[in-house]
Coordinates of C-alpha atoms in Angstrom, one line a residue:
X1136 CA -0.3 -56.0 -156.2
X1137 CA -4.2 -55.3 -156.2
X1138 CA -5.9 -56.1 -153.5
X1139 CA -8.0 -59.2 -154.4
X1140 CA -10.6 -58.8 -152.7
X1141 CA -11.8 -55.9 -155.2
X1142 CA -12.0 -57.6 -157.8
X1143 CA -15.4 -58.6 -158.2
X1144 CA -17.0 -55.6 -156.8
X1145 CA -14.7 -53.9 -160.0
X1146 CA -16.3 -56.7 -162.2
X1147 CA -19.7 -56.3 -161.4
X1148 CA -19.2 -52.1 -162.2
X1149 CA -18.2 -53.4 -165.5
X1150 CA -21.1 -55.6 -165.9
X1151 CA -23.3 -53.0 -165.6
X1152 CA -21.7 -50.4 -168.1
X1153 CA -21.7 -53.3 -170.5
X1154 CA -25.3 -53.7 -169.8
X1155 CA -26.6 -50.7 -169.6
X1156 CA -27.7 -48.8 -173.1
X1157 CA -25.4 -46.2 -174.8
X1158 CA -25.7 -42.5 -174.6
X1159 CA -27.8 -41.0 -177.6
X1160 CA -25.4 -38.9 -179.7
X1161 CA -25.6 -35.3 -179.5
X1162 CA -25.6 -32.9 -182.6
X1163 CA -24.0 -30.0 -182.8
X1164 CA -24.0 -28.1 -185.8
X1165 CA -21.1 -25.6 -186.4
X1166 CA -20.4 -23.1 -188.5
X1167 CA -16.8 -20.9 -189.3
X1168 CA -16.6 -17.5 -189.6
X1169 CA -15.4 -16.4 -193.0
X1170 CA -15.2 -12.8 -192.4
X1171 CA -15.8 -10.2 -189.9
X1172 CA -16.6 -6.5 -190.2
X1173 CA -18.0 -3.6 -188.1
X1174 CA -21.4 -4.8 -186.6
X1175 CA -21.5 -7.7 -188.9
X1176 CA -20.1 -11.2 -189.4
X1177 CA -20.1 -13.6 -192.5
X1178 CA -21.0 -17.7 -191.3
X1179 CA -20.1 -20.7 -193.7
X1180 CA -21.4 -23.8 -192.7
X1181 CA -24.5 -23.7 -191.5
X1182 CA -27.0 -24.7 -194.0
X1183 CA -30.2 -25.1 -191.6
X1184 CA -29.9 -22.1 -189.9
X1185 CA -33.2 -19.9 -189.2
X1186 CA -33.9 -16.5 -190.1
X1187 CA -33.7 -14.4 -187.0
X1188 CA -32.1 -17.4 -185.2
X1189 CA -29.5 -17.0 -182.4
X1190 CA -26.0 -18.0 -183.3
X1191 CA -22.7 -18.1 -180.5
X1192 CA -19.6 -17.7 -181.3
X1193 CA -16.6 -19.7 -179.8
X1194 CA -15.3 -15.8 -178.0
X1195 CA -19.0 -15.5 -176.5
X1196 CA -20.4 -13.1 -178.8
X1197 CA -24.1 -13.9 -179.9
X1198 CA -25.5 -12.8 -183.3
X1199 CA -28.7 -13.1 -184.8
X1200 CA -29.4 -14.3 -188.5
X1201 CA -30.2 -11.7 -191.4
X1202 CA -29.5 -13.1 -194.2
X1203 CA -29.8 -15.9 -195.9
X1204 CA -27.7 -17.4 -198.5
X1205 CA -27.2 -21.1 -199.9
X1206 CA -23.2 -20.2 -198.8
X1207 CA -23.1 -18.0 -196.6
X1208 CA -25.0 -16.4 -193.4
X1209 CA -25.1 -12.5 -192.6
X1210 CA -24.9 -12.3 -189.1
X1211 CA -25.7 -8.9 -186.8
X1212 CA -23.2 -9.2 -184.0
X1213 CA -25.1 -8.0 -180.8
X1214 CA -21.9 -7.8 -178.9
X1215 CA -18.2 -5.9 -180.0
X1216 CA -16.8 -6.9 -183.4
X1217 CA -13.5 -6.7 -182.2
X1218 CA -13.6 -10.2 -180.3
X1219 CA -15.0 -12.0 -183.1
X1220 CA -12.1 -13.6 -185.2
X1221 CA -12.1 -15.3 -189.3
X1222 CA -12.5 -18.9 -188.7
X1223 CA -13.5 -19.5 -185.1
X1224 CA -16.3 -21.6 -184.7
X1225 CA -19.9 -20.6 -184.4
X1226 CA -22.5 -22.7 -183.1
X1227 CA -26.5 -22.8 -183.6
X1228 CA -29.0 -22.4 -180.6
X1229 CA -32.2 -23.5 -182.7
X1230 CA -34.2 -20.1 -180.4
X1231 CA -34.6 -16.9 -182.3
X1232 CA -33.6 -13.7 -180.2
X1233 CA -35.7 -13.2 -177.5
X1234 CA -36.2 -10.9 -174.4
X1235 CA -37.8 -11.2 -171.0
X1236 CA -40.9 -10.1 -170.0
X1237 CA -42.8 -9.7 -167.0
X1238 CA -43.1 -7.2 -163.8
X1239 CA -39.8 -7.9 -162.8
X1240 CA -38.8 -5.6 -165.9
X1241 CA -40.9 -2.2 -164.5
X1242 CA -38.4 0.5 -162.8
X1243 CA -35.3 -1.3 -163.9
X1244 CA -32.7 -0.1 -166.8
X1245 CA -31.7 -3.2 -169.1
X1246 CA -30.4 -3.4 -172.7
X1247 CA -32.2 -4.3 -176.4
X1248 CA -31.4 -8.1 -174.9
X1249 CA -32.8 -8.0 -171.6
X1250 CA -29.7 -7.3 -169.5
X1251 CA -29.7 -5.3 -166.9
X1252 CA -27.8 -1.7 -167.2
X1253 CA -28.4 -0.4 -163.6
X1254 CA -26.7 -2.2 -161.1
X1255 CA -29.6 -4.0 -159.5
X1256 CA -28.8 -7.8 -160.4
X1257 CA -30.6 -10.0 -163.0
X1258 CA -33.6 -9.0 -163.7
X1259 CA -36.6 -11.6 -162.8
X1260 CA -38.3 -12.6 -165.9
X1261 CA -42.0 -15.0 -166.2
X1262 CA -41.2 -15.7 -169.9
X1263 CA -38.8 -15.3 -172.9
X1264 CA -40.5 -13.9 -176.0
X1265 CA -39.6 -13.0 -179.3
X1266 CA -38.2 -9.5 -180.3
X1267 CA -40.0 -10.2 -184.0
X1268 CA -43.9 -10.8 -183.4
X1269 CA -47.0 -11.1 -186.0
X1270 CA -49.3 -7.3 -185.3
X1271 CA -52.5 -7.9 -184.1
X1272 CA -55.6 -8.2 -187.0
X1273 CA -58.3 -6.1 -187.5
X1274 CA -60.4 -8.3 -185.5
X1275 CA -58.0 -7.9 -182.5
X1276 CA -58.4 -4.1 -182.4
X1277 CA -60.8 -2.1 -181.0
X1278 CA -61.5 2.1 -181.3
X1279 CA -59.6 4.3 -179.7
X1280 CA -61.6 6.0 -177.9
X1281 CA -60.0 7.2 -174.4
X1282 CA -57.4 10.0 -174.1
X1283 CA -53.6 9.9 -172.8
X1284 CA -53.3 13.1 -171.0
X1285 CA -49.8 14.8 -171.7
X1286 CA -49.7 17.4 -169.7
X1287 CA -48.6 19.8 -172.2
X1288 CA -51.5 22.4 -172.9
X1289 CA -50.8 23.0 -176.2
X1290 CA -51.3 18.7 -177.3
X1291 CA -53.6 18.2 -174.8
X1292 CA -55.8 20.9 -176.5
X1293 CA -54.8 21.1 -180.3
X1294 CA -53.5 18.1 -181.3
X1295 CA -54.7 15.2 -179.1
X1296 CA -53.6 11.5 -178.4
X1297 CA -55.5 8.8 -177.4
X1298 CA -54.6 5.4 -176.1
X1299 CA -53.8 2.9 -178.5
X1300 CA -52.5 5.8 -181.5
X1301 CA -49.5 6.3 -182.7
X1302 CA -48.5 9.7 -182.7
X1303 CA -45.2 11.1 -184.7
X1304 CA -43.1 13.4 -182.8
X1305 CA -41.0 14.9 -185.4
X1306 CA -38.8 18.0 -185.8
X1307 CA -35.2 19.2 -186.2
X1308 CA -32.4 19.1 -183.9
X1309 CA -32.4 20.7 -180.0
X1310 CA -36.6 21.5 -181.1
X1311 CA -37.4 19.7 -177.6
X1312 CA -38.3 16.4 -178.6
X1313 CA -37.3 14.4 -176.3
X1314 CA -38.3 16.6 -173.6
X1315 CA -42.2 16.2 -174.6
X1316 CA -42.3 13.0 -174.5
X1317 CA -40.0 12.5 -171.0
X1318 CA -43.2 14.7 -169.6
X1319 CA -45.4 12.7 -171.2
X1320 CA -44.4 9.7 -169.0
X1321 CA -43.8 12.1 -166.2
X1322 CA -47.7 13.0 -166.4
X1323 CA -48.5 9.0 -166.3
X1324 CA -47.9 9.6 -162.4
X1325 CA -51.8 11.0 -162.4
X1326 CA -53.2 7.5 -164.0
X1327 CA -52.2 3.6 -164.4
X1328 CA -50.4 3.8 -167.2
X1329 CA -47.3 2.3 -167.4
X1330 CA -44.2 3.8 -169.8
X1331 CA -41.4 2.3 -171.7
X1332 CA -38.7 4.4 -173.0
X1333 CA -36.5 3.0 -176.0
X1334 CA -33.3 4.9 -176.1
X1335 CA -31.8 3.9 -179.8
X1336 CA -28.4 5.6 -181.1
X1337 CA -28.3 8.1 -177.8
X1338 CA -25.6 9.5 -176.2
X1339 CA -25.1 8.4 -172.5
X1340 CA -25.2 11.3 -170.9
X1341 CA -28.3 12.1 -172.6
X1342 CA -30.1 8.4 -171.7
X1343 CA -28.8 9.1 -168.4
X1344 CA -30.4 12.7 -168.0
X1345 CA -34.0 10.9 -168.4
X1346 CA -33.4 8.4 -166.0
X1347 CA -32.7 11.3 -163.3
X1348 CA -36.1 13.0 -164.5
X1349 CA -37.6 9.8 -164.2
X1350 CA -36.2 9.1 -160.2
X1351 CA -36.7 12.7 -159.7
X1352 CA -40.0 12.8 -160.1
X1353 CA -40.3 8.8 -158.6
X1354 CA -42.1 7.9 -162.0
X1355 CA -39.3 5.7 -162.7
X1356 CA -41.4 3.3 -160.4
X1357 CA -43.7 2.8 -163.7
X1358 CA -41.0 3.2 -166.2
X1359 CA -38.7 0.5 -168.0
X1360 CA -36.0 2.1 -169.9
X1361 CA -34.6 0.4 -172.6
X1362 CA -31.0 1.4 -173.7
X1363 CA -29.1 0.6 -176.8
X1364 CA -26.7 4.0 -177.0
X1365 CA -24.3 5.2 -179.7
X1366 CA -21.0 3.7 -178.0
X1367 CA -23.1 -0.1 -178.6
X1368 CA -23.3 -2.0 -181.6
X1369 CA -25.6 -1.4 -184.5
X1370 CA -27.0 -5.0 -184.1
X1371 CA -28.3 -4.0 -180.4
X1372 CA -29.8 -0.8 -181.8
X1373 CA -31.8 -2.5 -184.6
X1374 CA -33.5 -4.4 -182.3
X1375 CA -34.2 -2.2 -179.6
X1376 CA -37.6 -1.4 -180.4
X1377 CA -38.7 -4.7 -181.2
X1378 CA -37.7 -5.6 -177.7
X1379 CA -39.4 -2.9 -176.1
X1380 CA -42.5 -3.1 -177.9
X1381 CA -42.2 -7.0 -177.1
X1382 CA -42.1 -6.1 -173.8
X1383 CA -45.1 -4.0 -174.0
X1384 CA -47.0 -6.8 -175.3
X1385 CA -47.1 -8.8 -172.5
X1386 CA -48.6 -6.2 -170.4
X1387 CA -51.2 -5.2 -173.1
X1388 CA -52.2 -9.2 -173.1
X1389 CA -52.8 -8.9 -168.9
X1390 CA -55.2 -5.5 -169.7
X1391 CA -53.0 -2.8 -168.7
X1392 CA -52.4 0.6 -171.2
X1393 CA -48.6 1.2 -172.0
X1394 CA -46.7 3.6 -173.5
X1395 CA -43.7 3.5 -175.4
X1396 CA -41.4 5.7 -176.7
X1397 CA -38.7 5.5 -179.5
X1398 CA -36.0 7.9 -179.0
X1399 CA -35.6 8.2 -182.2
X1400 CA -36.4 5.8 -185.3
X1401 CA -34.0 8.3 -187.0
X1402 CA -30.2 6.7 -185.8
X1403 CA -32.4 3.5 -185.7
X1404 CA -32.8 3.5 -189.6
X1405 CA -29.2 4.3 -189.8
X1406 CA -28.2 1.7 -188.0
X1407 CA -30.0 -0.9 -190.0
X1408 CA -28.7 1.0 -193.3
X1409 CA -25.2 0.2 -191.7
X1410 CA -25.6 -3.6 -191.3
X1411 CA -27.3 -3.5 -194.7
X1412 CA -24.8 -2.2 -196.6
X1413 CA -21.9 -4.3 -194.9
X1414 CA -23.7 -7.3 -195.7
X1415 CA -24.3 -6.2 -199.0
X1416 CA -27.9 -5.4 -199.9
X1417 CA -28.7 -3.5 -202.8
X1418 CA -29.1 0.3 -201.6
X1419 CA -31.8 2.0 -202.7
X1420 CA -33.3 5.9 -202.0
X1421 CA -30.5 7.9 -199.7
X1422 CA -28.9 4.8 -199.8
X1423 CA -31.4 2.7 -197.2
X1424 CA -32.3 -0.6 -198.2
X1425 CA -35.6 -1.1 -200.1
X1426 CA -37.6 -2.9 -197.4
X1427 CA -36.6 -0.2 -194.9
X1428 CA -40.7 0.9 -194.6
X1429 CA -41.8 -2.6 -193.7
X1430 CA -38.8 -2.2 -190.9
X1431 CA -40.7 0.5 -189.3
X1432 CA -44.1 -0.4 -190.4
X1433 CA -44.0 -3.9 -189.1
X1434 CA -42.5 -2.6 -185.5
X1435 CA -45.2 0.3 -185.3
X1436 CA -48.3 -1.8 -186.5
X1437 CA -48.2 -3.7 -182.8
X1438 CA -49.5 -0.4 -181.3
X1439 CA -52.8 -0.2 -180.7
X1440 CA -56.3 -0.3 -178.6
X1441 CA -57.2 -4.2 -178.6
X1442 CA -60.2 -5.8 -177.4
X1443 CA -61.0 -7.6 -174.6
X1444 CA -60.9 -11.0 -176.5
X1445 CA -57.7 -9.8 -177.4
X1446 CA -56.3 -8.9 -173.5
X1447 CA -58.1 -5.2 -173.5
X1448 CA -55.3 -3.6 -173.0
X1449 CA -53.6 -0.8 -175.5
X1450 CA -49.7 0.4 -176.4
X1451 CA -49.6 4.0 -177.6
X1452 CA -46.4 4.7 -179.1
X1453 CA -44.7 7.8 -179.6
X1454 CA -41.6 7.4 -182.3
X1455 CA -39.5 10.5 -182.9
X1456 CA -37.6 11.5 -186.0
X1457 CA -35.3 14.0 -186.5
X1458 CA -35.2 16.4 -189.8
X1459 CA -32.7 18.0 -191.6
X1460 CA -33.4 22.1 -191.7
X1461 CA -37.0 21.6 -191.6
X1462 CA -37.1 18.5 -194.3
X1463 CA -40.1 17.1 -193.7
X1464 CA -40.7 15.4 -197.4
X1465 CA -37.4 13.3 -196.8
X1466 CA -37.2 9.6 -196.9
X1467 CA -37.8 8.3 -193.7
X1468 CA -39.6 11.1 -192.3
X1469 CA -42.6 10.7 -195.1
X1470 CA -42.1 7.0 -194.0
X1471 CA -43.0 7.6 -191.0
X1472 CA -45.4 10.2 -191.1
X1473 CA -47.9 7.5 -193.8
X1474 CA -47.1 4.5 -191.0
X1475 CA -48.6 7.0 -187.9
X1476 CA -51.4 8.4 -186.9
X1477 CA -50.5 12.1 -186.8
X1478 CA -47.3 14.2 -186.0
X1479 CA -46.2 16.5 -183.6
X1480 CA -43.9 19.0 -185.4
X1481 CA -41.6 21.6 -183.1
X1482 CA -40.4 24.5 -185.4
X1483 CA -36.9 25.5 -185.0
X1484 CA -39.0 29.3 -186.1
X1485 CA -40.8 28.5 -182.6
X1486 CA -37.7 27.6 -180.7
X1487 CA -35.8 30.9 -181.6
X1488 CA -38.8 32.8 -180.3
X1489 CA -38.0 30.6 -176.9
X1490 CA -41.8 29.3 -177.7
X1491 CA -41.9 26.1 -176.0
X1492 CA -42.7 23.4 -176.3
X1493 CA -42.5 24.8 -179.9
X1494 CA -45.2 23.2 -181.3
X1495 CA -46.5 24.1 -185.0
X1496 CA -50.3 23.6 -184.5
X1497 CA -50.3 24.8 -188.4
X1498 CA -48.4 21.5 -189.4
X1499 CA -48.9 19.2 -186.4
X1500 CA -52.3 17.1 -186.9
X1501 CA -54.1 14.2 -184.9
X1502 CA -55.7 12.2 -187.0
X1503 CA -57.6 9.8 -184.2
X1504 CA -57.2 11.4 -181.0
X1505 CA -59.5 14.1 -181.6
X1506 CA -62.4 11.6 -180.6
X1507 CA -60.5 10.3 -178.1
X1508 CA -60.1 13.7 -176.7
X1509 CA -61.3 15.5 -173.2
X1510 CA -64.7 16.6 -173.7
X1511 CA -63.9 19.6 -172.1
X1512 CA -61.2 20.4 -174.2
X1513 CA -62.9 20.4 -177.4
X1514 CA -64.8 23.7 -177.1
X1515 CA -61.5 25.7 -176.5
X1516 CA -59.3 23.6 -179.3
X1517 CA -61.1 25.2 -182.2
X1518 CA -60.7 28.6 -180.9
X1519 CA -57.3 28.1 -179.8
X1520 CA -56.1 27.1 -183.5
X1521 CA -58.3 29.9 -185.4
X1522 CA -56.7 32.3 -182.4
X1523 CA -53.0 31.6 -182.9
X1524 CA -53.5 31.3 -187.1
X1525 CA -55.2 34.2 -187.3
X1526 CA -52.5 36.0 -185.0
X1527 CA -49.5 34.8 -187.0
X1528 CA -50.4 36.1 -189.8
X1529 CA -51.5 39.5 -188.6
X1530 CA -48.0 39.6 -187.1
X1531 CA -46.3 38.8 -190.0
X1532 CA -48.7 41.2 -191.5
X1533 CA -48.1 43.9 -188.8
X1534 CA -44.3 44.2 -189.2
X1535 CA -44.7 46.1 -191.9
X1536 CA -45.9 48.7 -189.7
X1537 CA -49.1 49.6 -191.3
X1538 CA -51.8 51.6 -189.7
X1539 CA -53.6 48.8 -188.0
X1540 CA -58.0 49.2 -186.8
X1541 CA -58.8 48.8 -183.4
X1542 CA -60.0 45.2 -184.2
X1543 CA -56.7 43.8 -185.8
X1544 CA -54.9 45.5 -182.2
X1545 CA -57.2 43.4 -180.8
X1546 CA -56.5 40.1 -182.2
X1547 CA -52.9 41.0 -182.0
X1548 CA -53.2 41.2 -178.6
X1549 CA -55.2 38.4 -177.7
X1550 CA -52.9 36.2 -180.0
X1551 CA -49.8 37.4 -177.9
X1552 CA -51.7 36.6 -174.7
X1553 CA -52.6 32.7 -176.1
X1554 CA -49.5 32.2 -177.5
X1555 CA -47.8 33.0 -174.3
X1556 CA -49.7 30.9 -172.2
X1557 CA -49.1 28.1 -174.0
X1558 CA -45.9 28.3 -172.7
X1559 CA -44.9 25.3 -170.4
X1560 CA -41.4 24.8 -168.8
X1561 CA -39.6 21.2 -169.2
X1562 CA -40.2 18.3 -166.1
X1563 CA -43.9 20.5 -165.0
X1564 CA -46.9 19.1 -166.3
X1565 CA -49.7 20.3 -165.9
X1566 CA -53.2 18.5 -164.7
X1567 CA -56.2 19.3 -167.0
X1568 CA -58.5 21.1 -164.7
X1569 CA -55.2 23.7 -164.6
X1570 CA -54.6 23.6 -168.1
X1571 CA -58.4 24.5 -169.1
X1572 CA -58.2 27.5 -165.9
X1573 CA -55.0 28.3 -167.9
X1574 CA -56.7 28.4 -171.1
X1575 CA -60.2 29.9 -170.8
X1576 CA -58.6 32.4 -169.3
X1577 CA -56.0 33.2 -172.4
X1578 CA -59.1 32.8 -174.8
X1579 CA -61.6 35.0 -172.8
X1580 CA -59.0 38.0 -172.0
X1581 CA -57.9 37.8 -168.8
X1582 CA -54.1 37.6 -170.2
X1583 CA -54.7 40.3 -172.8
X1584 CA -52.1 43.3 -172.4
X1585 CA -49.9 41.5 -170.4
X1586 CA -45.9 41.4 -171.3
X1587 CA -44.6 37.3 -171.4
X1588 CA -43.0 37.6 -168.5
X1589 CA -46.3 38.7 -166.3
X1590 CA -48.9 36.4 -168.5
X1591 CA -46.1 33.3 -166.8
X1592 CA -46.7 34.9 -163.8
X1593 CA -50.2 35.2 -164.2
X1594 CA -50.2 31.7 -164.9
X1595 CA -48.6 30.9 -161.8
X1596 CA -51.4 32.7 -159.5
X1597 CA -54.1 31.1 -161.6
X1598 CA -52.7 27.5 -161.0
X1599 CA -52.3 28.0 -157.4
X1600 CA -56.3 29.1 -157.2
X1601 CA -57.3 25.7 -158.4
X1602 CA -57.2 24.6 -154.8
X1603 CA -60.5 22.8 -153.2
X1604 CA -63.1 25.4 -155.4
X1605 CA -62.7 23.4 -158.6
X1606 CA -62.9 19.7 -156.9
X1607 CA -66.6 19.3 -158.9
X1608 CA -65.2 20.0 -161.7
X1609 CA -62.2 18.4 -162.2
X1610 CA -64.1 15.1 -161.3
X1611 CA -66.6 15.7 -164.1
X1612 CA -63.3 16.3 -166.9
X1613 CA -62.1 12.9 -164.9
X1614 CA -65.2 11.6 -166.2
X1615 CA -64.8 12.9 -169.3
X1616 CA -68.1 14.9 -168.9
X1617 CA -68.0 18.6 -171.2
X1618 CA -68.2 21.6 -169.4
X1619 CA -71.5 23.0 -168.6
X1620 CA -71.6 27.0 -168.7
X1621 CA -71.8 27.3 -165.2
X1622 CA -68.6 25.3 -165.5
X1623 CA -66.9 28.0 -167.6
X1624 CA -68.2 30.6 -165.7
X1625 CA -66.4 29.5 -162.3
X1626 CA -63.4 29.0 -164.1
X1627 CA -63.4 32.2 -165.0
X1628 CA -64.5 33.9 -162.1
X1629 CA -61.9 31.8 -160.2
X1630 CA -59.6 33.2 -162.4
X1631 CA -60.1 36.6 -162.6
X1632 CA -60.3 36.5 -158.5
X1633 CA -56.7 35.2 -158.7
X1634 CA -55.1 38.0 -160.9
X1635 CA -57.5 40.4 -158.9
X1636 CA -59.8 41.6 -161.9
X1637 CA -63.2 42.2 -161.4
X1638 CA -65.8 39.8 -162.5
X1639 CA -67.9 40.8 -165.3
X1640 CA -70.0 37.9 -164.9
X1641 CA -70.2 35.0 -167.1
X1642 CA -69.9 35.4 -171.0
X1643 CA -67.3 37.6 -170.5
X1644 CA -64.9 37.8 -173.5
X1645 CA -66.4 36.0 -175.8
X1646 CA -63.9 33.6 -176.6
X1647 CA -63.2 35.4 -179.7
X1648 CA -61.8 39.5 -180.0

């Protein structure tokens, strides 16, 4: 028997329930799946769903919305297919996919969602922001007018970037691609700019090799590295870019100058023809959807120099794309090449002459970052190009083994010379006050009859003259002053005391045989 004398402390519990106002009802809306496939899953059921909107599926898979149907939803699964089964529920979260942002992201490893990849713990976040944002007007954007220094003599000099372009690094297989722009963000270490590499559709082991260079060389400290590799799904690959140039966004909005990289835009169109075509859109040119240019166009039109209304900050992006046996005029490398604002192209023809970074300066162009460019640089970029054309075609020329004049030797030899020092190992780049010692030097002579083997040497011993007799002027190419001709005649005369020439004084060469 209860004790009595609860009784009317149970009753007045009651009272109060009875008084107090019911719970609003909670709405759920959810879905079923009506079909699954590899990457991709079919939704019935949810009618209001949002293009690009999260969706979570009763095994804990998330997807986001593609396409839109009055039946049906196609859904890109952003986790494995395998745990996704016909007619579980699926649920709406009313967000579209989003990342975080913020400093806590710089020096860490996460995936195209945010996640962390490296073993350091969750990864602290100031915001969540969409992966799909609006680019910037006209109004937003300012010149670009300020170079990003590669490090690599033969961009720095003849085909330049600046901050806030977007430049195309295209080319076959093995051609060195990746490597140019890994140095790229090595050479960052001599300014403030902070790099994000996109890893879309790579093997491990190869996103894995980068992220050594990167702790190697302790730039990883200014690096985020965004992987979505070839053993993930497709969905995670699509949207790696957006989430990385997302993340850029934020830091562009605070003033700073960032760098991405999108290694490559190649597996990152075949991914998105995969989901396409399992979720049946009409295939169109090599079989890639029709609206496969806005894909790219829309991602690479948030690059740029904005003003300070704008945050004053700038994203340069490098995308790479691979061609097939020199293809340039196929589908999405023409895409690409009308969306940027110039190309890199490495020549396999370069690479078996163990020219690298192979670098085609007859096909590669710039078409902004030549005002942008080093002051300093521009005197010896029009020499170097008429130089190494002139050569190449004298060489060609020359194997037929005509009876050359004492002038054709001569631009034979200074050809060989230039071309050699251009010459750059991977993981070393080079400041600019060494690569202009390096250059004027090729261009003026001081190389000229050397075999390849003692020109890299003779690179070598000019580098290490730099030293404290060139402090002047590497401040003034810091300033982004042009040389003066006292300039180029210390240069010289530094360089020629290195390799133990005499010094002829200054004018010395000519530039030109």
């Amino acid at each position: 028997m209860a004790d009595e004398s609860l009784l009317p402390g149970v009753q007045a519990f009651i009272d109060v329930l009875l008084d107090s106002p019911a719970p609003s009802p909670v709405l759920a809306e959810v879905g079923k799946v009506a079909a699954v496939g590899d990457g991709i899953a079919e939704v019935s059921g949810l009618g209001r769903a949002l293009a690009d909107e999260l969706l979570v599926f009763a095994s804990g898979v998330r997807g986001v919305v593609l396409d839109l149907e009055p039946d049906r939803l196609g859904v890109v699964l952003l986790g494995p297919s395998e745990r996704v089964l016909s007619g579980e529920d699926v649920w709406r979260t009313h967000k579209v996919i989003s990342v975080p942002v913020g400093p806590g992201l710089i020096g860490r490893v996460v995936d195209a969602t945010g996640q962390p990849r490296d073993g350091k713990g969750r990864v602290t976040a100031v915001a969540e922001r969409p992966v799909e944002s609006r680019a910037p007007d006209i109004l937003s954007r300012a010149a670009v007018t300020r170079p990003l220094a590669t490090g690599l003599k033969t961009i720095d000099a003849a085909v330049p970037v600046g901050l806030g372009q977007r430049e195309l690094i295209i080319g076959d297989r093995q051609t060195g691609k990746t490597s140019i722009a890994v140095d790229t963000i090595l050479n960052q270490a001599r300014s403030d700019v902070l790099s994000i590499y996109c890893a879309i559709g790579q093997r491990g082991d190869a996103v894995a090799r980068v992220i050594e260079a990167l702790r190697n060389s302790e730039q990883m400290a200014q690096t985020i590295v965004v992987a979505a590799g070839d053993e993930d799904p497709p969905g995670l690959a699509f949207i790696a870019p957006y989430a990385a140039m997302t993340m850029a966004e934020y830091f562009a909005n605070q003033g700073r100058d960032v760098l991405v990289v999108f290694d490559d835009l190649t597996h990152h169109a075949r991914s998105y023809r995969e989901l396409s075509l399992l979720l049946r859109r009409p295939p169109g040119r090599e079989a890639f959807p029709g609206d496969i240019f806005y894909v790219h166009a829309r991602l690479l039109e948030r690059a740029g120099q904005f003003t300070p209304e704008a945050g004053g900050g700038s994203i340069t992006a490098l995308p790479v794309v691979e061609t097939q046996a020199e293809n340039l005029s196929a589908y999405i490398p023409t895409n690409l090449i009308s969306i940027t604002d110039g190309q890199i192209y490495l020549s396999p023809r370069l690479v078996r002459k163990n020219q690298f970074p192979a670098v085609d300066l007859g096909v590669s162009v710039s078409r902004v970052g030549g005002k942008a460019q080093h002051r300093a640089f521009r005197d010896v970029a029009g020499n170097l190009r008429v130089t190494l054309s002139q050569f190449e075609e004298l060489e060609d020329f020359a194997r037929f083994g005509t009876r050359l004049d004492d002038a054709t030797r001569a631009r034979l030899t200074r050809g060989a010379a230039v071309r050699a020092a251009l010459r750059q190992p991977e993981r070393d780049p080079v400041p600019a006050v060494e690569q202009l010692l390096v250059l004027l030097a090729a261009m003026n002579g001081i190389f000229d009859g050397l075999s390849e083997t003692e020109v890299v040497a003779a690179m070598e011993s000019v580098r290490a003259a730099v030293g404290d007799d060139l402090t002047e002027i590497a401040a003034r190419i810091a300033r982004n002053e042009p040389l003066a001709e006292e300039d180029r005649a210390a240069i010289l005369s530094l360089a020629r005391k290195a390799l133990g020439q005499a010094d002829d004084g200054p004018g010395t060469g000519g530039g030109r045989p």
